[in-house]
Short mmCIF file of C-alpha atoms in Angstrom, two decimals:
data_model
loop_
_atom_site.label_atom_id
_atom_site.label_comp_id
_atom_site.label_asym_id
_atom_site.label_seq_id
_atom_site.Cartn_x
_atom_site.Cartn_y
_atom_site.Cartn_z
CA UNK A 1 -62.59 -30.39 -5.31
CA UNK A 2 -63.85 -28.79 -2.10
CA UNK A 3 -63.90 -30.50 1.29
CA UNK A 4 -65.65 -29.79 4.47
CA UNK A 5 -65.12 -31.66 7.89
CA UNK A 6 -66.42 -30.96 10.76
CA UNK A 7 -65.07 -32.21 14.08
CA UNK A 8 -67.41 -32.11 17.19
CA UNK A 9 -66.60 -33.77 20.71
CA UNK A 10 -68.09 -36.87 21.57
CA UNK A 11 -71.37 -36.96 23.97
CA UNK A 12 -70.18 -36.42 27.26
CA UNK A 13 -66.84 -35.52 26.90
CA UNK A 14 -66.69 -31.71 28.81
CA UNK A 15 -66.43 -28.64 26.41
CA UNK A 16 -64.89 -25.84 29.22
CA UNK A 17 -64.63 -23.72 25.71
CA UNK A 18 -68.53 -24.51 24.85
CA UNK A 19 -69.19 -23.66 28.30
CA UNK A 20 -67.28 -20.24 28.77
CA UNK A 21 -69.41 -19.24 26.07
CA UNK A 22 -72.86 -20.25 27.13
CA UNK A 23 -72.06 -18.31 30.49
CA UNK A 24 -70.77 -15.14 28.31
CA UNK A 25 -74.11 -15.70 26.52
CA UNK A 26 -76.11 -15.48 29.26
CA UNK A 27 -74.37 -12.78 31.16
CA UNK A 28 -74.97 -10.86 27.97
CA UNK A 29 -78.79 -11.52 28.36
CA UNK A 30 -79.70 -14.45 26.13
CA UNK A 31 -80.89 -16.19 28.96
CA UNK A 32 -82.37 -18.57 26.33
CA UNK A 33 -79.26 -20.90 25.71
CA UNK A 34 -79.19 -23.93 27.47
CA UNK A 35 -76.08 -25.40 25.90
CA UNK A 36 -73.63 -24.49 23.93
CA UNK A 37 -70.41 -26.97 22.23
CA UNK A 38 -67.96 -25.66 20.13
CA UNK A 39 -66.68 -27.58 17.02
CA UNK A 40 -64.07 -27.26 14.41
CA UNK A 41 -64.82 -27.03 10.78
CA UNK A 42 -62.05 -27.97 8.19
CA UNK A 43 -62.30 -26.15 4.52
CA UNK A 44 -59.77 -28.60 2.09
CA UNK A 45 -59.34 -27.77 -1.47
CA UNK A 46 -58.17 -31.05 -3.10
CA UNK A 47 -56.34 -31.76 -6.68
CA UNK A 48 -58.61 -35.13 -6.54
CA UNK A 49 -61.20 -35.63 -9.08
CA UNK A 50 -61.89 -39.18 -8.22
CA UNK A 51 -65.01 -38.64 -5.32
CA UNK A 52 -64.45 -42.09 -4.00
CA UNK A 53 -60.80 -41.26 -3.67
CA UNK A 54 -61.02 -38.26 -2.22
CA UNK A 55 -63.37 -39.65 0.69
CA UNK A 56 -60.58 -42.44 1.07
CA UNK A 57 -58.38 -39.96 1.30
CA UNK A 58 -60.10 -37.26 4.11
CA UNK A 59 -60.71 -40.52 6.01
CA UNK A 60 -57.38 -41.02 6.61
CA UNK A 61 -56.55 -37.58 6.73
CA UNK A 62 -59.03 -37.50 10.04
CA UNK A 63 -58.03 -40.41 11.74
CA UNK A 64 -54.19 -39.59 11.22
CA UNK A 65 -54.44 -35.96 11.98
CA UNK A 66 -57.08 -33.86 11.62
CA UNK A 67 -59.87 -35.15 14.30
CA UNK A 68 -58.75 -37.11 17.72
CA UNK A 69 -61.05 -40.12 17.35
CA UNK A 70 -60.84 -40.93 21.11
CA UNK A 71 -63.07 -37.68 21.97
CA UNK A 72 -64.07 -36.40 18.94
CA UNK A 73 -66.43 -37.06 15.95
CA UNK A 74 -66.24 -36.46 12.35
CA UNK A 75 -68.10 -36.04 9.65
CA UNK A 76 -66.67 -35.18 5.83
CA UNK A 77 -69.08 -33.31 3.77
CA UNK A 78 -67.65 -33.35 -0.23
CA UNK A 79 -68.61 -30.46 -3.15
CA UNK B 1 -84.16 -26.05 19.37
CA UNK B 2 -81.05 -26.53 17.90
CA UNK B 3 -78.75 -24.05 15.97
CA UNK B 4 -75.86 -24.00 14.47
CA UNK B 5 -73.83 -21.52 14.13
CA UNK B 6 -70.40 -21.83 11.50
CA UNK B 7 -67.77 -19.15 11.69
CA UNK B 8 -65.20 -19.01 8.66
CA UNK B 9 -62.42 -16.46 7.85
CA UNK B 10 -63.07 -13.93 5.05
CA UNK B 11 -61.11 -14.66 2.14
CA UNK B 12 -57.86 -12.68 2.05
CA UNK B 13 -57.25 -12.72 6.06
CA UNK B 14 -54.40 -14.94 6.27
CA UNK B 15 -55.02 -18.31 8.19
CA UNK B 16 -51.48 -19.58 9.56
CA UNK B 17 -53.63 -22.52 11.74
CA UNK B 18 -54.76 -23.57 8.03
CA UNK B 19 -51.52 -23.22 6.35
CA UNK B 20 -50.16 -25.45 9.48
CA UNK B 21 -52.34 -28.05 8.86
CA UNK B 22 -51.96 -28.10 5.06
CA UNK B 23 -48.04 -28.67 5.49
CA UNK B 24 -48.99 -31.48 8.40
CA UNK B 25 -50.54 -33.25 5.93
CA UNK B 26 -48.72 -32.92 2.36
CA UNK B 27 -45.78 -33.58 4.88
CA UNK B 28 -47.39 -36.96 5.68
CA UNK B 29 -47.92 -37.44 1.82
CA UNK B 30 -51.75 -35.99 1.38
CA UNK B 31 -49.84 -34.08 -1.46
CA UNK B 32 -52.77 -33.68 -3.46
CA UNK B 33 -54.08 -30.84 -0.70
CA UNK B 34 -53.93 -27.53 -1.94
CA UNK B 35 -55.40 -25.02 0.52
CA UNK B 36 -56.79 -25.47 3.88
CA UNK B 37 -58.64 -23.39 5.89
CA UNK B 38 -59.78 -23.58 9.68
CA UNK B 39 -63.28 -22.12 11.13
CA UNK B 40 -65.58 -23.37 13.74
CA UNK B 41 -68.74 -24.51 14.37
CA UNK B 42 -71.07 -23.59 17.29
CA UNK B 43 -73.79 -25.67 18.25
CA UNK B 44 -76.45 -24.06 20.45
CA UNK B 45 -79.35 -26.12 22.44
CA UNK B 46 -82.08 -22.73 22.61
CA UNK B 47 -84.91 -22.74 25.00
CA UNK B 48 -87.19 -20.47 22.25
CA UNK B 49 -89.71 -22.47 20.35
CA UNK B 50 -90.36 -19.72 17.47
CA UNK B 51 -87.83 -20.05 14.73
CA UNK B 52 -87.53 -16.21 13.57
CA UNK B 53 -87.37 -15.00 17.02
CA UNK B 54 -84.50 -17.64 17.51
CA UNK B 55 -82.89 -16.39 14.15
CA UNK B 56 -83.27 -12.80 15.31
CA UNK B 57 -81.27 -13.89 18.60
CA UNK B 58 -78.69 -15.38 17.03
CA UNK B 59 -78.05 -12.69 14.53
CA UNK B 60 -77.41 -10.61 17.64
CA UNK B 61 -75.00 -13.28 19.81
CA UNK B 62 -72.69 -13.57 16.28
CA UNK B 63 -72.29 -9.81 16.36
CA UNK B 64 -71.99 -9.34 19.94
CA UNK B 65 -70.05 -11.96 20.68
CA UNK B 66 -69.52 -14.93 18.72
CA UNK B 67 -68.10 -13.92 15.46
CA UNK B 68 -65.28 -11.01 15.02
CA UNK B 69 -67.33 -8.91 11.74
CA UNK B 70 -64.31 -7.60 11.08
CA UNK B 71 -62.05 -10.51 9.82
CA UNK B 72 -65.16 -13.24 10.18
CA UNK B 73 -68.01 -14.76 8.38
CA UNK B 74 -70.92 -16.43 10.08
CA UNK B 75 -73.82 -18.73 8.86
CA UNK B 76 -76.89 -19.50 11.26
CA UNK B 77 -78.30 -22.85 10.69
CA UNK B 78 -81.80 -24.02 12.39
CA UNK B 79 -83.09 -27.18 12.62
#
């Protein structure tokens, strides 16, 4: 079974990364972008069948070690 | 408007960051995980209001700067 999850900072918490490329963006001309965060996205390929399980199982996964929950989100997106 | 913009490796370019997490976590007993794979996720805030104008920009930003053609996939998402 395929996995996605995708781990954004929270709301307020400063992206220097996101930022360095909004500037780069705009030095380049695309004087159109206002903001710009940058996120990580997680491809898993899992021996689970068992949907419910699997969920149970990225869940942990984040909270444990994939995502740091104090300043960042996630969301888990199953196939 | 918002965009987002999701940057993967092409298959076949090796991904140590992925293989490092996939140990991490059969290591802490996720044994069940059988390939992992890291990529990121931009998230743009764009002043334009028309959507294929906005798509056209972006195509340009992944190739210019965002996304490395050579080893990288992108996919633009509007909302």
């Amino acid at each position: 079974m395929k996995a996605k999850v995708h781990i954004t900072l929270k709301n307020g918490v400063l992206d220097p990364q996101g930022k360095a490329i909004q500037h780069s963006l705009v030095s380049l001309g695309f004087s159109g972008v206002e903001d710009v965060r940058q996120g990580k996205v997680i491809e898993l390929d899992l021996k689970d069948q068992d949907k419910a399980q699997a969920r149970a199982d990225l869940e942990k996964m984040c909270k444990t070690l994939l995502a740091n929950t104090v300043i960042e989100n996630y969301s888990i997106e199953l196939e």
